[in-house]
PDB file of C-alpha atoms in Angstrom:
ATOM      1  CA  GLU A   3       0.000   0.000   0.000  1.00  0.00           C
ATOM      2  CA  PRO A   4       1.383   3.460  -0.849  1.00  0.00           C
ATOM      3  CA  GLU A   5       2.411   5.617   2.063  1.00  0.00           C
ATOM      4  CA  VAL A   6       3.503   9.113   2.943  1.00  0.00           C
ATOM      5  CA  THR A   7       6.909   9.163   4.605  1.00  0.00           C
ATOM      6  CA  GLN A   8       8.022  11.866   7.024  1.00  0.00           C
ATOM      7  CA  THR A   9      11.445  12.593   8.446  1.00  0.00           C
ATOM      8  CA  PRO A  10      12.625  13.017  11.085  1.00  0.00           C
ATOM      9  CA  SER A  11      10.220  11.285  13.404  1.00  0.00           C
ATOM     10  CA  HIS A  12      11.331  13.523  16.263  1.00  0.00           C
ATOM     11  CA  GLN A  13      13.134  16.860  16.197  1.00  0.00           C
ATOM     12  CA  VAL A  14      14.305  18.838  19.184  1.00  0.00           C
ATOM     13  CA  THR A  15      15.374  22.392  18.522  1.00  0.00           C
ATOM     14  CA  GLN A  16      16.204  25.508  20.465  1.00  0.00           C
ATOM     15  CA  MET A  17      13.888  28.471  20.364  1.00  0.00           C
ATOM     16  CA  GLY A  18      14.786  30.798  17.524  1.00  0.00           C
ATOM     17  CA  GLN A  19      16.370  28.101  15.395  1.00  0.00           C
ATOM     18  CA  GLU A  20      15.198  27.126  11.936  1.00  0.00           C
ATOM     19  CA  VAL A  21      13.788  23.657  11.312  1.00  0.00           C
ATOM     20  CA  ILE A  22      12.906  21.832   8.144  1.00  0.00           C
ATOM     21  CA  LEU A  23      10.442  18.985   8.219  1.00  0.00           C
ATOM     22  CA  ARG A  24      10.474  16.628   5.270  1.00  0.00           C
ATOM     23  CA  CYS A  25       7.809  14.564   3.564  1.00  0.00           C
ATOM     24  CA  VAL A  26       7.915  12.187   0.633  1.00  0.00           C
ATOM     25  CA  PRO A  27       4.426  12.212  -0.877  1.00  0.00           C
ATOM     26  CA  ILE A  28       2.801   9.327  -2.707  1.00  0.00           C
ATOM     27  CA  SER A  29       4.270   9.511  -6.182  1.00  0.00           C
ATOM     28  CA  ASN A  30       1.226  10.131  -8.363  1.00  0.00           C
ATOM     29  CA  HIS A  31      -0.560  12.484  -5.986  1.00  0.00           C
ATOM     30  CA  LEU A  32      -0.791  16.144  -6.857  1.00  0.00           C
ATOM     31  CA  TYR A  33      -2.172  17.851  -3.757  1.00  0.00           C
ATOM     32  CA  PHE A  34      -0.075  18.075  -0.605  1.00  0.00           C
ATOM     33  CA  TYR A  35      -0.867  19.382   2.844  1.00  0.00           C
ATOM     34  CA  TRP A  36       0.673  20.131   6.196  1.00  0.00           C
ATOM     35  CA  TYR A  37      -1.311  19.839   9.395  1.00  0.00           C
ATOM     36  CA  ARG A  38      -0.240  20.175  12.992  1.00  0.00           C
ATOM     37  CA  GLN A  39      -1.546  18.825  16.262  1.00  0.00           C
ATOM     38  CA  ILE A  40      -0.557  20.369  19.558  1.00  0.00           C
ATOM     39  CA  LEU A  41      -0.561  17.768  22.339  1.00  0.00           C
ATOM     40  CA  GLY A  42      -4.111  16.987  23.421  1.00  0.00           C
ATOM     41  CA  GLN A  43      -5.698  19.252  20.827  1.00  0.00           C
ATOM     42  CA  LYS A  44      -7.342  18.979  17.407  1.00  0.00           C
ATOM     43  CA  VAL A  45      -5.589  18.364  14.131  1.00  0.00           C
ATOM     44  CA  GLU A  46      -5.262  21.801  12.502  1.00  0.00           C
ATOM     45  CA  PHE A  47      -4.744  22.620   8.849  1.00  0.00           C
ATOM     46  CA  LEU A  48      -1.692  24.699   7.984  1.00  0.00           C
ATOM     47  CA  VAL A  49      -1.277  24.815   4.219  1.00  0.00           C
ATOM     48  CA  SER A  50      -2.118  23.091   0.968  1.00  0.00           C
ATOM     49  CA  PHE A  51       0.161  22.950  -2.068  1.00  0.00           C
ATOM     50  CA  TYR A  52      -0.623  22.214  -5.695  1.00  0.00           C
ATOM     51  CA  ASN A  53       1.283  22.716  -8.909  1.00  0.00           C
ATOM     52  CA  ASN A  54       4.289  24.068  -7.031  1.00  0.00           C
ATOM     53  CA  GLU A  55       2.452  26.791  -5.226  1.00  0.00           C
ATOM     54  CA  ILE A  56       0.378  27.348  -2.132  1.00  0.00           C
ATOM     55  CA  SER A  57      -3.305  26.892  -2.880  1.00  0.00           C
ATOM     56  CA  GLU A  58      -4.644  27.651   0.591  1.00  0.00           C
ATOM     57  CA  LYS A  59      -3.267  28.484   4.004  1.00  0.00           C
ATOM     58  CA  SER A  60      -4.656  28.985   7.480  1.00  0.00           C
ATOM     59  CA  GLU A  61      -4.109  31.839   9.918  1.00  0.00           C
ATOM     60  CA  ILE A  62      -1.530  29.704  11.686  1.00  0.00           C
ATOM     61  CA  PHE A  63       0.660  29.679   8.580  1.00  0.00           C
ATOM     62  CA  ASP A  64       2.300  33.061   9.066  1.00  0.00           C
ATOM     63  CA  ASP A  65       5.524  34.499   7.675  1.00  0.00           C
ATOM     64  CA  GLN A  66       7.595  32.178   9.839  1.00  0.00           C
ATOM     65  CA  PHE A  67       6.385  29.215   7.797  1.00  0.00           C
ATOM     66  CA  SER A  68       7.192  28.259   4.234  1.00  0.00           C
ATOM     67  CA  VAL A  69       6.732  25.202   2.044  1.00  0.00           C
ATOM     68  CA  GLU A  70       8.436  24.017  -1.086  1.00  0.00           C
ATOM     69  CA  ARG A  71       9.041  20.982  -3.221  1.00  0.00           C
ATOM     70  CA  PRO A  72      12.607  21.687  -4.310  1.00  0.00           C
ATOM     71  CA  ASP A  73      13.473  18.484  -6.132  1.00  0.00           C
ATOM     72  CA  GLY A  74      10.107  17.218  -7.295  1.00  0.00           C
ATOM     73  CA  SER A  75       9.984  14.559  -4.632  1.00  0.00           C
ATOM     74  CA  ASN A  76      10.450  15.925  -1.112  1.00  0.00           C
ATOM     75  CA  PHE A  77       7.830  18.307   0.177  1.00  0.00           C
ATOM     76  CA  THR A  78       9.192  20.425   3.015  1.00  0.00           C
ATOM     77  CA  LEU A  79       7.851  22.650   5.757  1.00  0.00           C
ATOM     78  CA  LYS A  80      10.280  25.227   7.095  1.00  0.00           C
ATOM     79  CA  ILE A  81       9.838  27.176  10.292  1.00  0.00           C
ATOM     80  CA  ARG A  82      12.322  30.060  10.235  1.00  0.00           C
ATOM     81  CA  SER A  83      12.530  31.012  13.882  1.00  0.00           C
ATOM     82  CA  THR A  84      10.875  28.482  16.123  1.00  0.00           C
ATOM     83  CA  LYS A  85       8.843  29.479  19.159  1.00  0.00           C
ATOM     84  CA  LEU A  86       7.911  27.378  22.162  1.00  0.00           C
ATOM     85  CA  GLU A  87       4.329  27.265  20.910  1.00  0.00           C
ATOM     86  CA  ASP A  88       5.444  25.595  17.681  1.00  0.00           C
ATOM     87  CA  SER A  89       5.948  22.394  19.664  1.00  0.00           C
ATOM     88  CA  ALA A  90       3.518  19.916  18.114  1.00  0.00           C
ATOM     89  CA  MET A  91       3.127  16.908  15.849  1.00  0.00           C
ATOM     90  CA  TYR A  92       3.341  17.932  12.217  1.00  0.00           C
ATOM     91  CA  PHE A  93       1.593  15.732   9.677  1.00  0.00           C
ATOM     92  CA  CYS A  94       2.086  15.724   5.956  1.00  0.00           C
ATOM     93  CA  ALA A  95      -0.803  14.483   3.830  1.00  0.00           C
ATOM     94  CA  THR A  96      -1.493  13.855   0.166  1.00  0.00           C
ATOM     95  CA  GLN A  97      -4.787  13.570  -1.615  1.00  0.00           C
ATOM     96  CA  GLY A  98      -5.790  10.465  -3.512  1.00  0.00           C
ATOM     97  CA  VAL A  99      -8.878  10.010  -5.647  1.00  0.00           C
ATOM     98  CA  THR A 100     -11.234  10.070  -2.680  1.00  0.00           C
ATOM     99  CA  GLU A 101      -9.218  10.014   0.502  1.00  0.00           C
ATOM    100  CA  ALA A 102      -6.256  11.724   2.091  1.00  0.00           C
ATOM    101  CA  PHE A 103      -3.180   9.790   3.135  1.00  0.00           C
ATOM    102  CA  PHE A 104      -1.286  11.004   6.186  1.00  0.00           C
ATOM    103  CA  GLY A 105       2.268  10.402   7.244  1.00  0.00           C
ATOM    104  CA  GLN A 106       3.224   9.224  10.707  1.00  0.00           C
ATOM    105  CA  GLY A 107       4.200  12.729  11.694  1.00  0.00           C
ATOM    106  CA  THR A 108       7.205  14.587  13.028  1.00  0.00           C
ATOM    107  CA  ARG A 109       7.162  15.459  16.690  1.00  0.00           C
ATOM    108  CA  LEU A 110       8.738  18.894  17.016  1.00  0.00           C
ATOM    109  CA  THR A 111       9.881  19.945  20.469  1.00  0.00           C
ATOM    110  CA  VAL A 112      11.094  23.508  20.902  1.00  0.00           C
ATOM    111  CA  VAL A 113      13.096  24.112  24.063  1.00  0.00           C
TER     112      VAL A 113
ATOM    113  CA  ASP B   3     -17.588  22.892   5.302  1.00  0.00           C
ATOM    114  CA  ALA B   4     -20.602  22.130   7.457  1.00  0.00           C
ATOM    115  CA  LYS B   5     -20.188  21.300  11.122  1.00  0.00           C
ATOM    116  CA  THR B   6     -20.470  17.840  12.668  1.00  0.00           C
ATOM    117  CA  THR B   7     -21.264  16.827  16.236  1.00  0.00           C
ATOM    118  CA  GLN B   8     -19.921  13.673  17.849  1.00  0.00           C
ATOM    119  CA  PRO B   9     -19.867  12.333  21.408  1.00  0.00           C
ATOM    120  CA  ASN B  10     -16.569  13.009  23.148  1.00  0.00           C
ATOM    121  CA  SER B  11     -15.992   9.406  24.097  1.00  0.00           C
ATOM    122  CA  MET B  12     -17.419   5.898  23.879  1.00  0.00           C
ATOM    123  CA  GLU B  13     -16.507   2.537  25.311  1.00  0.00           C
ATOM    124  CA  SER B  14     -16.821  -0.880  23.830  1.00  0.00           C
ATOM    125  CA  ASN B  15     -15.957  -4.445  24.708  1.00  0.00           C
ATOM    126  CA  GLU B  16     -13.631  -6.384  22.484  1.00  0.00           C
ATOM    127  CA  GLU B  17     -15.328  -8.414  19.739  1.00  0.00           C
ATOM    128  CA  GLU B  18     -18.597  -6.532  20.129  1.00  0.00           C
ATOM    129  CA  PRO B  19     -20.058  -4.169  17.523  1.00  0.00           C
ATOM    130  CA  VAL B  20     -19.583  -0.450  17.956  1.00  0.00           C
ATOM    131  CA  HIS B  21     -21.858   2.245  16.589  1.00  0.00           C
ATOM    132  CA  LEU B  22     -20.281   5.700  16.457  1.00  0.00           C
ATOM    133  CA  PRO B  23     -22.840   8.442  15.778  1.00  0.00           C
ATOM    134  CA  CYS B  24     -22.380  11.750  14.009  1.00  0.00           C
ATOM    135  CA  ASN B  25     -24.859  14.566  13.557  1.00  0.00           C
ATOM    136  CA  HIS B  26     -24.558  16.916  10.605  1.00  0.00           C
ATOM    137  CA  SER B  27     -27.876  18.712  10.392  1.00  0.00           C
ATOM    138  CA  THR B  28     -26.556  21.483   8.112  1.00  0.00           C
ATOM    139  CA  ILE B  29     -25.129  19.124   5.503  1.00  0.00           C
ATOM    140  CA  SER B  30     -25.551  20.299   1.923  1.00  0.00           C
ATOM    141  CA  GLY B  31     -26.561  18.141  -1.001  1.00  0.00           C
ATOM    142  CA  THR B  32     -23.030  17.930  -2.358  1.00  0.00           C
ATOM    143  CA  ASP B  33     -21.257  17.144   0.925  1.00  0.00           C
ATOM    144  CA  TYR B  34     -19.774  13.699   1.323  1.00  0.00           C
ATOM    145  CA  ILE B  35     -19.519  12.186   4.791  1.00  0.00           C
ATOM    146  CA  HIS B  36     -15.972  11.050   5.529  1.00  0.00           C
ATOM    147  CA  TRP B  37     -14.661   9.153   8.528  1.00  0.00           C
ATOM    148  CA  TYR B  38     -11.051   9.126   9.599  1.00  0.00           C
ATOM    149  CA  ARG B  39      -9.471   7.708  12.708  1.00  0.00           C
ATOM    150  CA  GLN B  40      -6.290   8.451  14.586  1.00  0.00           C
ATOM    151  CA  LEU B  41      -4.606   5.674  16.486  1.00  0.00           C
ATOM    152  CA  PRO B  42      -2.416   6.739  19.418  1.00  0.00           C
ATOM    153  CA  SER B  43       0.783   8.481  18.281  1.00  0.00           C
ATOM    154  CA  GLN B  44      -0.099   8.094  14.603  1.00  0.00           C
ATOM    155  CA  GLY B  45      -1.394  10.232  11.782  1.00  0.00           C
ATOM    156  CA  PRO B  46      -5.057  10.215  10.810  1.00  0.00           C
ATOM    157  CA  GLU B  47      -6.158   7.290   8.672  1.00  0.00           C
ATOM    158  CA  TYR B  48      -9.051   7.126   6.210  1.00  0.00           C
ATOM    159  CA  VAL B  49     -11.831   4.758   7.215  1.00  0.00           C
ATOM    160  CA  ILE B  50     -14.782   5.189   4.883  1.00  0.00           C
ATOM    161  CA  HIS B  51     -16.942   7.740   3.123  1.00  0.00           C
ATOM    162  CA  GLY B  52     -20.383   7.995   1.562  1.00  0.00           C
ATOM    163  CA  LEU B  53     -22.953  10.329   0.059  1.00  0.00           C
ATOM    164  CA  THR B  54     -26.427   8.836   0.435  1.00  0.00           C
ATOM    165  CA  SER B  55     -26.326   5.059   0.390  1.00  0.00           C
ATOM    166  CA  ASN B  56     -24.900   2.884   3.115  1.00  0.00           C
ATOM    167  CA  VAL B  57     -21.337   1.808   2.413  1.00  0.00           C
ATOM    168  CA  ASN B  58     -19.244  -1.170   3.441  1.00  0.00           C
ATOM    169  CA  ASN B  59     -15.522  -1.766   3.215  1.00  0.00           C
ATOM    170  CA  ARG B  60     -12.996  -4.008   4.893  1.00  0.00           C
ATOM    171  CA  MET B  61     -12.652  -1.669   7.865  1.00  0.00           C
ATOM    172  CA  ALA B  62     -16.194  -0.612   8.653  1.00  0.00           C
ATOM    173  CA  SER B  63     -19.716   0.171   7.502  1.00  0.00           C
ATOM    174  CA  LEU B  64     -21.299   3.574   7.170  1.00  0.00           C
ATOM    175  CA  ALA B  65     -25.023   3.961   7.710  1.00  0.00           C
ATOM    176  CA  ILE B  66     -26.453   7.258   6.472  1.00  0.00           C
ATOM    177  CA  ALA B  67     -29.843   8.494   7.562  1.00  0.00           C
ATOM    178  CA  GLU B  68     -32.408   9.044   4.846  1.00  0.00           C
ATOM    179  CA  ASP B  69     -32.401  12.815   5.426  1.00  0.00           C
ATOM    180  CA  ARG B  70     -28.576  12.749   5.604  1.00  0.00           C
ATOM    181  CA  LYS B  71     -28.579  14.761   8.806  1.00  0.00           C
ATOM    182  CA  SER B  72     -26.843  12.014  10.696  1.00  0.00           C
ATOM    183  CA  SER B  73     -24.679   8.993  10.086  1.00  0.00           C
ATOM    184  CA  THR B  74     -23.252   6.080  12.034  1.00  0.00           C
ATOM    185  CA  LEU B  75     -19.902   4.406  11.651  1.00  0.00           C
ATOM    186  CA  ILE B  76     -20.178   0.725  12.474  1.00  0.00           C
ATOM    187  CA  LEU B  77     -17.267  -1.425  13.530  1.00  0.00           C
ATOM    188  CA  HIS B  78     -18.656  -4.936  13.374  1.00  0.00           C
ATOM    189  CA  ARG B  79     -16.267  -6.529  15.869  1.00  0.00           C
ATOM    190  CA  ALA B  80     -14.140  -4.138  17.834  1.00  0.00           C
ATOM    191  CA  THR B  81     -10.580  -5.144  18.502  1.00  0.00           C
ATOM    192  CA  LEU B  82      -8.073  -3.554  20.853  1.00  0.00           C
ATOM    193  CA  ARG B  83      -6.413  -2.074  17.777  1.00  0.00           C
ATOM    194  CA  ASP B  84      -9.594  -0.114  17.015  1.00  0.00           C
ATOM    195  CA  ALA B  85      -9.048   2.093  20.078  1.00  0.00           C
ATOM    196  CA  ALA B  86      -8.614   5.506  18.495  1.00  0.00           C
ATOM    197  CA  VAL B  87     -10.181   8.907  17.988  1.00  0.00           C
ATOM    198  CA  TYR B  88     -12.778   8.747  15.213  1.00  0.00           C
ATOM    199  CA  TYR B  89     -13.519  11.858  13.192  1.00  0.00           C
ATOM    200  CA  CYS B  90     -16.641  12.498  11.136  1.00  0.00           C
ATOM    201  CA  ILE B  91     -15.884  15.140   8.490  1.00  0.00           C
ATOM    202  CA  LEU B  92     -18.006  16.657   5.743  1.00  0.00           C
ATOM    203  CA  ARG B  93     -16.310  17.405   2.481  1.00  0.00           C
ATOM    204  CA  LEU B  94     -17.623  18.934  -0.695  1.00  0.00           C
ATOM    205  CA  GLY B  95     -17.760  16.369  -3.474  1.00  0.00           C
ATOM    206  CA  GLY B  96     -14.708  16.559  -5.717  1.00  0.00           C
ATOM    207  CA  SER B  97     -12.998  18.947  -3.347  1.00  0.00           C
ATOM    208  CA  GLN B  98      -9.250  18.848  -2.901  1.00  0.00           C
ATOM    209  CA  GLY B  99      -9.484  21.268  -0.025  1.00  0.00           C
ATOM    210  CA  ASN B 100      -8.208  20.608   3.452  1.00  0.00           C
ATOM    211  CA  LEU B 101     -10.010  18.415   5.955  1.00  0.00           C
ATOM    212  CA  ILE B 102     -11.504  20.179   8.963  1.00  0.00           C
ATOM    213  CA  PHE B 103     -11.062  18.033  12.045  1.00  0.00           C
ATOM    214  CA  GLY B 104     -13.246  18.400  15.108  1.00  0.00           C
ATOM    215  CA  LYS B 105     -12.523  16.788  18.449  1.00  0.00           C
ATOM    216  CA  GLY B 106     -13.904  13.434  17.324  1.00  0.00           C
ATOM    217  CA  THR B 107     -14.992  10.514  19.467  1.00  0.00           C
ATOM    218  CA  LYS B 108     -12.383   8.750  21.534  1.00  0.00           C
ATOM    219  CA  LEU B 109     -13.199   5.051  21.425  1.00  0.00           C
ATOM    220  CA  SER B 110     -11.891   2.839  24.194  1.00  0.00           C
ATOM    221  CA  VAL B 111     -12.004  -0.934  23.747  1.00  0.00           C
ATOM    222  CA  LYS B 112     -11.948  -3.153  26.800  1.00  0.00           C
ATOM    223  CA  PRO B 113     -10.614  -6.704  26.618  1.00  0.00           C
TER     224      PRO B 113
END
């Protein structure tokens, strides 16, 4: 069964540092997404990406965040200057014909 | 996307059927009813979806009320592995937009 792969599984970073979270989408999917889930809270949408550009973003996705697909395979989420409140699970997802496929997530801990 | 209402939590015994309800009284004619689940420490996982007719797949069944204002996800024989948070989500047919997660129903399965 096809799967979305995320790396790393766990990232610890100091406040103010930049982090890049990586995702390998399912190969023939065209729509990609990032979601986050703060511990104990709902899964929240961050951004969607199609045809090499952002198609939609939420209020959470401010100027500190960026996404790109630099080499046609990896889909990355960059946080330029991490804050304590960025600590969360970050999920990458891709859209199939009818359903979305989610990765296992990256647990980001900002200290 | 229209709003859904689910109980916060439910309990089941192993190997018994489980009926997870969802109310969506403001559903529009073109909204599909999707169910996802999130196992502990994992990303969300697609379960099933439907429009008007009841649906069955290898994971579950979906029973949709005639007026479409409510639906029920049915797990025919709960296993310990089915313990998860179950999300009922409405999505416009053909949409590639993001999924809007609520708090879902946390299902506990007792041995």
